[in-house]
Structure formats: structure tokens, C-alpha cells
Coordinates of C-alpha atoms and ligand atoms in Angstrom, one line a residue:
M248 CA 274.0 87.6 -22.1
D249 CA 275.5 90.0 -24.6
T250 CA 276.3 87.1 -26.9
L251 CA 272.8 85.6 -26.6
S252 CA 271.2 89.0 -27.2
W253 CA 272.8 89.0 -30.6
A254 CA 271.5 85.5 -31.2
R255 CA 268.0 86.6 -30.3
L256 CA 268.3 89.2 -33.0
G257 CA 269.1 86.4 -35.5
A258 CA 272.9 86.2 -35.5
R259 CA 274.9 82.9 -35.4
V260 CA 277.1 83.6 -32.5
A261 CA 280.4 82.6 -30.7
G262 CA 281.1 84.1 -27.3
L263 CA 284.6 84.0 -25.9
D264 CA 285.8 84.5 -22.3
F265 CA 288.6 83.0 -20.2
A266 CA 286.5 82.5 -17.1
S267 CA 285.3 78.9 -17.0
A268 CA 282.4 79.9 -14.6
A269 CA 281.3 82.6 -17.2
I270 CA 281.4 80.0 -20.0
E271 CA 279.5 77.4 -18.0
A272 CA 276.8 80.0 -17.0
A273 CA 276.5 81.1 -20.7
R274 CA 276.1 77.5 -21.9
R275 CA 273.4 76.9 -19.2
L276 CA 271.6 80.1 -20.1
S277 CA 271.7 79.1 -23.8
E278 CA 270.3 75.7 -23.1
D279 CA 267.6 76.9 -20.6
S280 CA 266.4 79.7 -23.0
G281 CA 266.7 77.7 -26.2
V282 CA 268.8 80.5 -27.8
P283 CA 271.7 78.8 -29.6
G284 CA 275.2 80.0 -29.1
R285 CA 278.8 78.6 -29.2
F286 CA 280.9 79.4 -26.1
V287 CA 284.6 79.1 -26.2
E288 CA 286.9 79.3 -23.1
A289 CA 290.1 81.1 -24.1
N290 CA 292.3 84.1 -23.4
V291 CA 291.2 86.8 -25.9
Y292 CA 294.8 87.1 -27.1
D293 CA 294.5 83.4 -28.3
A294 CA 291.0 84.0 -29.9
P295 CA 291.9 83.4 -33.6
A296 CA 293.3 79.9 -32.8
A297 CA 290.6 79.1 -30.2
L298 CA 288.0 80.0 -32.9
E299 CA 289.8 77.8 -35.4
R300 CA 290.6 80.8 -37.6
E301 CA 286.9 81.3 -38.4
R302 CA 286.3 84.9 -39.5
F303 CA 283.1 86.8 -38.5
D304 CA 280.9 89.6 -39.9
I305 CA 280.9 91.4 -36.6
V306 CA 283.1 91.5 -33.5
Y307 CA 281.3 93.0 -30.5
T308 CA 282.9 93.7 -27.2
G309 CA 282.8 96.2 -24.3
I310 CA 281.1 97.4 -21.1
G311 CA 284.1 96.6 -19.1
A312 CA 286.3 94.5 -21.4
L313 CA 289.3 96.5 -22.5
N314 CA 290.2 97.6 -18.9
W315 CA 291.3 94.0 -18.2
L316 CA 293.7 93.9 -21.1
P317 CA 297.4 95.1 -20.7
D318 CA 298.1 95.3 -24.5
I319 CA 295.7 97.2 -26.6
V320 CA 297.7 96.9 -29.8
A321 CA 297.7 93.1 -29.6
W322 CA 293.9 93.2 -28.8
A323 CA 293.2 95.3 -32.0
R324 CA 295.2 92.8 -34.1
V325 CA 293.2 89.9 -32.7
V326 CA 289.9 91.7 -33.6
S327 CA 291.2 92.4 -37.1
D328 CA 292.2 88.7 -37.5
C329 CA 288.7 87.6 -36.5
L330 CA 286.9 89.7 -39.1
V331 CA 286.1 89.0 -42.7
D332 CA 287.0 91.7 -45.2
G333 CA 284.3 94.4 -44.8
G334 CA 283.4 93.0 -41.4
R335 CA 282.8 95.3 -38.5
L336 CA 284.1 95.9 -35.0
Y337 CA 281.5 97.4 -32.7
L338 CA 282.8 98.5 -29.4
Y339 CA 280.8 100.1 -26.5
E340 CA 283.1 100.8 -23.7
A341 CA 283.9 102.8 -20.6
H342 CA 285.6 106.1 -21.5
P343 CA 289.2 106.3 -20.4
M344 CA 288.4 109.8 -18.9
R345 CA 286.0 107.9 -16.5
G346 CA 288.8 105.5 -15.7
A347 CA 291.0 108.5 -14.7
L348 CA 288.5 109.9 -12.3
D349 CA 288.5 109.5 -8.5
Y350 CA 285.5 107.2 -7.9
D351 CA 285.2 107.8 -4.2
N352 CA 285.8 111.5 -3.7
P353 CA 283.5 112.4 -0.7
D354 CA 283.1 116.0 -2.0
Q355 CA 281.4 114.7 -5.1
Q356 CA 283.8 116.8 -7.3
L357 CA 285.3 115.4 -10.5
L358 CA 289.0 114.9 -9.7
L359 CA 291.6 113.2 -11.9
R360 CA 293.3 110.5 -9.8
F361 CA 294.5 107.7 -12.1
P362 CA 296.6 107.8 -15.4
Y363 CA 294.6 108.4 -18.6
F364 CA 297.3 106.9 -20.8
S365 CA 298.3 103.2 -21.0
Q366 CA 300.8 102.2 -18.4
P367 CA 303.0 99.1 -18.4
E368 CA 302.0 98.2 -14.9
P369 CA 298.3 97.8 -13.9
G370 CA 296.5 100.0 -11.5
T371 CA 295.8 97.9 -8.4
D372 CA 293.0 98.3 -5.9
M373 CA 291.8 96.1 -2.9
S374 CA 288.2 95.0 -3.3
T375 CA 285.6 93.0 -1.4
E376 CA 283.2 92.7 -4.3
T377 CA 283.0 92.1 -8.1
Y378 CA 281.2 94.2 -10.6
V379 CA 278.1 92.0 -10.5
D380 CA 275.6 91.4 -7.7
G381 CA 276.7 88.8 -5.2
P382 CA 278.3 88.2 -1.8
T383 CA 281.2 90.2 -0.6
F384 CA 284.5 88.4 0.1
E385 CA 287.9 88.8 1.9
P386 CA 289.7 91.9 0.4
M387 CA 291.7 90.8 -2.7
P388 CA 293.7 92.8 -5.2
V389 CA 292.1 93.8 -8.5
H390 CA 294.4 94.8 -11.4
D391 CA 293.3 96.8 -14.4
W392 CA 294.6 99.0 -17.2
N393 CA 293.3 102.3 -18.6
H394 CA 293.9 103.0 -22.3
G395 CA 293.7 106.5 -23.9
L396 CA 291.1 107.0 -26.6
G397 CA 293.8 108.0 -29.1
E398 CA 295.7 104.8 -28.3
I399 CA 292.6 102.7 -28.9
V400 CA 291.6 104.4 -32.1
T401 CA 295.1 104.3 -33.5
A402 CA 295.5 100.6 -32.6
V403 CA 292.3 99.9 -34.5
I404 CA 293.3 101.8 -37.6
E405 CA 296.9 100.4 -37.6
A406 CA 295.5 96.8 -37.3
G407 CA 293.7 97.3 -40.6
M408 CA 290.3 98.8 -39.8
D409 CA 288.7 102.0 -41.0
L410 CA 286.9 104.1 -38.4
E411 CA 283.2 104.7 -39.2
F412 CA 282.3 106.6 -36.1
L413 CA 283.4 107.4 -32.6
R414 CA 280.7 108.7 -30.2
E415 CA 281.2 109.9 -26.7
H416 CA 278.3 109.4 -24.2
R417 CA 277.1 111.1 -21.0
E418 CA 275.2 108.0 -19.8
V419 CA 276.8 104.9 -18.3
P420 CA 275.2 101.5 -17.8
W421 CA 276.2 101.2 -14.1
Q422 CA 276.6 103.6 -11.2
A423 CA 280.2 104.4 -11.9
L424 CA 280.4 107.2 -9.3
P425 CA 278.3 107.1 -6.1
W426 CA 276.7 110.5 -6.8
M427 CA 275.4 109.6 -10.3
E428 CA 271.7 109.8 -10.9
F429 CA 269.6 106.9 -12.2
V430 CA 268.3 107.8 -15.7
G431 CA 265.9 104.9 -16.2
D432 CA 265.6 101.7 -18.0
G433 CA 266.2 103.1 -21.5
P434 CA 263.8 103.2 -24.4
R435 CA 261.5 100.3 -25.3
G436 CA 261.2 99.1 -28.9
A437 CA 258.0 98.4 -30.8
D438 CA 258.0 94.9 -29.4
G439 CA 258.0 96.3 -25.8
R440 CA 261.5 95.1 -25.1
Y441 CA 264.1 97.4 -23.7
Q442 CA 266.5 98.6 -26.4
S443 CA 269.2 99.5 -23.9
G444 CA 269.8 98.6 -20.3
R445 CA 269.7 100.7 -17.1
M446 CA 271.6 104.0 -17.3
W447 CA 273.2 106.5 -14.9
R448 CA 274.5 110.0 -15.5
L449 CA 276.2 112.9 -13.6
P450 CA 274.1 115.6 -12.0
E451 CA 273.2 118.5 -14.4
A452 CA 276.0 120.8 -13.3
Q453 CA 278.7 118.2 -14.1
R454 CA 277.0 116.5 -17.1
D455 CA 278.8 118.3 -19.9
L456 CA 282.2 118.2 -18.2
V457 CA 283.4 114.7 -19.1
P458 CA 282.4 111.7 -21.3
L459 CA 281.6 108.5 -19.5
M460 CA 281.3 105.9 -22.3
Y461 CA 282.1 105.8 -26.0
S462 CA 281.0 103.7 -29.0
L463 CA 283.1 103.0 -32.0
M464 CA 282.5 101.2 -35.2
A465 CA 285.3 100.3 -37.7
T466 CA 285.3 98.2 -40.9
R467 CA 288.0 95.7 -41.8
R468 CA 289.9 96.8 -44.9
R469 CA 290.4 94.4 -47.8
R470 CA 293.4 92.2 -47.2
Ligands
SAM720 C1 282.7 93.1 -17.2 S1 282.7 91.6 -18.2 C2 282.0 92.4 -19.6 C3 281.9 91.6 -20.8 C4 280.5 91.7 -21.5 N1 280.1 93.0 -21.7 C5 279.5 90.9 -20.7 O1 278.5 91.4 -20.3 O2 279.7 89.7 -20.5 C6 284.4 91.3 -18.5 C7 284.7 89.9 -18.9 O3 286.0 89.9 -19.5 C8 286.6 88.6 -19.2 N2 288.0 88.7 -19.5 C9 288.9 89.5 -18.9 N3 290.1 89.4 -19.4 C10 290.0 88.5 -20.4 C11 291.0 87.9 -21.3 N4 292.3 88.2 -21.2 N5 290.5 86.9 -22.1 C12 289.2 86.6 -22.2 N6 288.2 87.1 -21.3 C13 288.7 88.0 -20.4 C14 286.2 88.4 -17.8 O4 286.3 87.0 -17.4 C15 284.7 88.9 -17.8 O5 283.8 87.8 -18.0

């Protein structure tokens, strides 16, 4: 859906994911909606080869992408490889401070429970659901990795990109902590369409204590 949203705005798009079900669903959506897109099934670390070394004006990723990746330095090199000179990385992602918070503290207090910095081993949790709507299943382990903001920004710069901005946000596009308040469906543009999706935020007393999301733009330096 993210990929096809870019296509609806006029971009010629390629969407990459290693989940065959996600790729099949994306192809079906593209066909049903008549919005053209190319969908490639591959591990993101193999993206340059899977995309036949094509280079792009924009690489967009986020909303729960980096937390599945063990190696942020290798990820930044892949992004850099996929960009034309002057091309841009746009990243909108969960803030690592959010990843460090205890997400089921019954006292509704902000407590640091998980490592903020990259760890060689993933954090592992037992889960009965995925992050999308759907049926619950037998508990199974879910592994993910938090990466510090400085680690991400430095990886981007060292991979050959110049930072244009780094913004930290109080709103998050899912209910990341059970006591978060629903903000609303986001602003609508002149055409009546939503410009951003549904958003949640912390209650007022906690709102300025911690960032929940960040957005980053960086430009590929000349080779
Ligand atoms: C929470 S979704 C968010 C992505 C995007 N914002 C979206 O709405 O489709 C995370 C996606 O990352 C994919 N993923 C995780 N690790 C990956 C990897 N190593 N290579 C390619 N895709 C990966 C998952 O299959 C999943 O579809």
C-alpha cells in the first residue's frame, strides 16, 4: 500500500519485501486498483541485485521496517547503492526510544525496559498476533532489533548520504502503548483524501517526555 500510494502520486515504483504473501497481496492490489507497480520478492540486503542494479530517485521505507533488521550499517549501504547521485532516502520510522519502553506497564508510567542501542542478539517476545488485523494464533517467538538514532544517522552518513533533516514526532500511526489516545485520521488535502493515516499520542502529562517516531531525509552524495 505504501508503494502504490507513491504510484498514485505519479511515481514509477518498485516495492521490495521478502514475504511472498505480502508480494502476492501487493500484486493483486495493483491489478485490482489499476495502479501500476513492480513488486520484487527478496531480502532487503540483496536489494541491489534483485532490482538488477537499477538506481532510483527516492528510496522510501519505514513504519516498522528497521526493527526487523539485525545490521543497520549494511542496510544503509544497500540504500546508498539503490540511489542515483542526488537521489533521496526518506525514512519515517518508530523512534528507538519507543522501542526501549515497557509497552505493557499496568501503571501507565513510561519505563525503560529494553536496550536502546543495537545488540548483536535480537529481543525475543512470545506473541499470538501480528501487527495487522487478523486472527490470533498459537504463541510463537518474534525477534526484533532496536537501533539507536545516532547509530542510524551515522550509518546513513558513512554510506555516502548527506542528512537534510531529522525530525522527532509525538504522534505514532498505531497504538504503540495501551494508554495512548487516538488523535484522529490526520489532515485531508484539497482533494478530500487523507494526507496521513490514523495517529495516536501519549496523554498530555507525558507528551513532551519522549519522541515516538522520527522522519529523516538524506541525499546521495556524488560518486
Ligand atoms: C511492518 S511492515 C512495514 C512496511 C511498510 N511500511 C508497509 O506498510 O508495507 C514490515 C515489512 O518488512 C518486511 N521485512 C522484514 N524483514 C525483511 C527483510 N530482511 N527483507 C525484506 N523485507 C523484510 C516484512 O515482510 C513486512 O512486510
